[in-house]
Coordinates of C-alpha atoms in Angstrom, one line a residue:
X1 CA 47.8 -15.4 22.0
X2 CA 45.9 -12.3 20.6
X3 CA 43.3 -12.4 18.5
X4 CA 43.4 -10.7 15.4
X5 CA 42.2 -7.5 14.4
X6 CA 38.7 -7.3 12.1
X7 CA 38.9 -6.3 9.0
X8 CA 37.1 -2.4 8.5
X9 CA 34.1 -3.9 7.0
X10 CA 34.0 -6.8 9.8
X11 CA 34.5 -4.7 12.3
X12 CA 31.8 -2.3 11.1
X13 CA 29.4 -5.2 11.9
X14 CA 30.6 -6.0 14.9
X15 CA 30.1 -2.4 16.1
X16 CA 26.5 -2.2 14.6
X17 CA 25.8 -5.4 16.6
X18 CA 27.3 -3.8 19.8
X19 CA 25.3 -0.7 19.1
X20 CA 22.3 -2.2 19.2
X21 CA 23.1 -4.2 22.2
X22 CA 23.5 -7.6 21.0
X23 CA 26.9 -9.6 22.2
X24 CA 27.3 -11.8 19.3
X25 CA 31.0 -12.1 17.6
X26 CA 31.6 -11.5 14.6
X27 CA 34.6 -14.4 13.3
X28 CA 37.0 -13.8 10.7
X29 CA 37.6 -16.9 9.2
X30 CA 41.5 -17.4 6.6
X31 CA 39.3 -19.2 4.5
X32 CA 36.4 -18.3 2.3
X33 CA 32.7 -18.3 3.9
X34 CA 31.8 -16.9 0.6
X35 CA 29.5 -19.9 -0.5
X36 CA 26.9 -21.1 1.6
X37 CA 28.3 -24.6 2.1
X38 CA 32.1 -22.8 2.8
X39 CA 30.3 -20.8 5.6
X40 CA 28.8 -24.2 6.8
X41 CA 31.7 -26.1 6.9
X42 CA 33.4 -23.1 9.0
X43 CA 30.5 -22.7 11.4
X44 CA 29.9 -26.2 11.9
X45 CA 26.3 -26.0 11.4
X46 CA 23.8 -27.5 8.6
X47 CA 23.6 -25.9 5.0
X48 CA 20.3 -24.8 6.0
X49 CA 21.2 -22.5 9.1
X50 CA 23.2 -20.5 6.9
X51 CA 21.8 -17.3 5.9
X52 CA 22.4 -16.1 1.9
X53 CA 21.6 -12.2 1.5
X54 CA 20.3 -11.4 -1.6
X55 CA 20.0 -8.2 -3.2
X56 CA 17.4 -7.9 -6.4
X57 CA 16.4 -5.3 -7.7
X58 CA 12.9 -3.9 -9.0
X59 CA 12.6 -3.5 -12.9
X60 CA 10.1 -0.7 -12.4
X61 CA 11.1 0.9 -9.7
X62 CA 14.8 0.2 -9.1
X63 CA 14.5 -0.3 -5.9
X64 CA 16.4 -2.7 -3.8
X65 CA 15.2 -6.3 -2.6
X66 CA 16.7 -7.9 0.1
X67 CA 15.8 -11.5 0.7
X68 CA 17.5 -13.3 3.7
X69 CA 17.3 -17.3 2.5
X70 CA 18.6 -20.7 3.5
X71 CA 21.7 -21.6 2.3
X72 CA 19.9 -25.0 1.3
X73 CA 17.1 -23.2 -0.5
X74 CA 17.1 -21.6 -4.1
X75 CA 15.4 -18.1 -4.3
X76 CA 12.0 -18.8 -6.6
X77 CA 11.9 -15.1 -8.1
X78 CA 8.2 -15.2 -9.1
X79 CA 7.1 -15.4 -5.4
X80 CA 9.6 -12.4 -4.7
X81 CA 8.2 -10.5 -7.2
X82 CA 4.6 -11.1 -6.2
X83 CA 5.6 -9.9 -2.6
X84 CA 7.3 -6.6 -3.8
X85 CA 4.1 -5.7 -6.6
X86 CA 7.2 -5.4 -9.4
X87 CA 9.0 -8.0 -11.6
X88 CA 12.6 -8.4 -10.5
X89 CA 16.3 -8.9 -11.8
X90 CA 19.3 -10.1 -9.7
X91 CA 20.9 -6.7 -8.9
X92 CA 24.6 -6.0 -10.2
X93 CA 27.9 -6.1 -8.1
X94 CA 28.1 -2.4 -8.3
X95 CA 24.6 -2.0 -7.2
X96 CA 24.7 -3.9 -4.2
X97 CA 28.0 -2.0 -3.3
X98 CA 25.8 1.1 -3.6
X99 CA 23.0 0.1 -1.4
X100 CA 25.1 -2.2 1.0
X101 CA 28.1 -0.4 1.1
X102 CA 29.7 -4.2 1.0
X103 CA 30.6 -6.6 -1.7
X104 CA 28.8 -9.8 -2.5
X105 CA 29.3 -12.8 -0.6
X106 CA 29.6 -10.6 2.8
X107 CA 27.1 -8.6 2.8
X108 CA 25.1 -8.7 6.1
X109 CA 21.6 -8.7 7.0
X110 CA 22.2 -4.8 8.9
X111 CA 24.1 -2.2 8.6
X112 CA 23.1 -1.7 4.8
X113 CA 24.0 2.2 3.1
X114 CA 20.3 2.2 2.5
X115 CA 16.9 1.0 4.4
X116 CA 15.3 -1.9 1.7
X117 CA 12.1 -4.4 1.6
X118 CA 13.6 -7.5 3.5
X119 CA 11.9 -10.6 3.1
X120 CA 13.0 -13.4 5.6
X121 CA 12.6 -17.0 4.2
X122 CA 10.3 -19.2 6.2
X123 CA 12.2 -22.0 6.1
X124 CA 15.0 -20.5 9.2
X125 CA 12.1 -20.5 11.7
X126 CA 13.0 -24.4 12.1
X127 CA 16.2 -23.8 13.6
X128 CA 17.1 -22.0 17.1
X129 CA 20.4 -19.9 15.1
X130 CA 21.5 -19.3 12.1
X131 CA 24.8 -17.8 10.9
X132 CA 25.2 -14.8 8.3
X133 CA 27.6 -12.9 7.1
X134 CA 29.4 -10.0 8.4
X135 CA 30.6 -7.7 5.8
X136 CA 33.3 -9.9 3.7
X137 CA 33.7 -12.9 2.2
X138 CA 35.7 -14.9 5.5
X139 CA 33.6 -13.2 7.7
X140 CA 30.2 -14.7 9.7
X141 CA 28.5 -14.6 13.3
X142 CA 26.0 -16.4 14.8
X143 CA 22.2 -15.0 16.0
X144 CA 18.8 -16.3 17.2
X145 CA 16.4 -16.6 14.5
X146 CA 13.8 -14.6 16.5
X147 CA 16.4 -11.9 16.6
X148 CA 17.3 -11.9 13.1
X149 CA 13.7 -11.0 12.3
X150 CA 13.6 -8.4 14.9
X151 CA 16.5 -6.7 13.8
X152 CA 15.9 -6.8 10.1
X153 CA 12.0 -5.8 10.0
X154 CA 12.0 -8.6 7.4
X155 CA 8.8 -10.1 6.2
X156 CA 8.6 -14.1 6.7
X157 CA 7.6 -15.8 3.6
X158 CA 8.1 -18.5 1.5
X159 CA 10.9 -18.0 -0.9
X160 CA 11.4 -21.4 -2.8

């Protein structure tokens, strides 16, 4: 039996991932991983091992957030905005097309259009792997939490 192709956008992460080394896979799934307990339920794996990348967006500056948090966690945005020195707003669809270059519920922790302050909640360092997503909504793969921080640059800090 062969496997099926990636979509463009999966595919894209899977390359980036090759790129850089790393021999993770990324899986396509028929069903939605779009919701953090979706991608759970695919992966096998607690609601808290799943990674949820969210894009805000500075009022000031318009710059983009990224904040890489638990699936099992809700984002506290005062903490966010202490971190970044700005108030912030949950950034628009369009938006995080712009500075992504994917859609939300698959965008990625790499391979963004744009370089952006990442902050990594603390709460993942309890778990050996995590899953995230991989450029659309069916689509996730598995990492090392150490790895995840290493690739990403991300901050750890407390996001809840």
């Amino acid at each position: 039996m062969t496997e099926k192709p990636l979509s463009p956008s999966a595919q894209k992460i899977q390359d980036l991932l090759n790129s850089l080394g790393y021999n993770y896979s990324v899986i396509e799934h028929a069903e939605s991983t779009r919701t953090a307990q979706e991608a759970a339920d695919r992966a096998g794996c607690e609601l808290g091992q799943i990674m949820k990348s969210l894009i805000f967006k500075g009022k000031i500056t318009g710059k983009p957030i990224l904040v890489l948090t638990s699936g099992a966690n809700r984002v506290d945005e005062k903490h966010i905005s202490e971190y970044a020195g700005e108030s912030i707003g949950r950034a628009d669809a369009d938006f995080v097309r712009a500075v992504t270059g994917f859609a939300i519920g698959g965008v990625p922790p790499v391979g963004h259009n744009q370089k952006m302050e990442t902050y990594l909640d603390e709460d993942f360092l309890q778990y050996e792997t995590i899953w995230a997503a991989a450029g659309t909504p069916n689509a996730i793969f598995e990492l090392p939490t150490k790895t995840l921080q290493q690739i990403t640059n991300a901050k750890v800090v407390r996001v809840k």
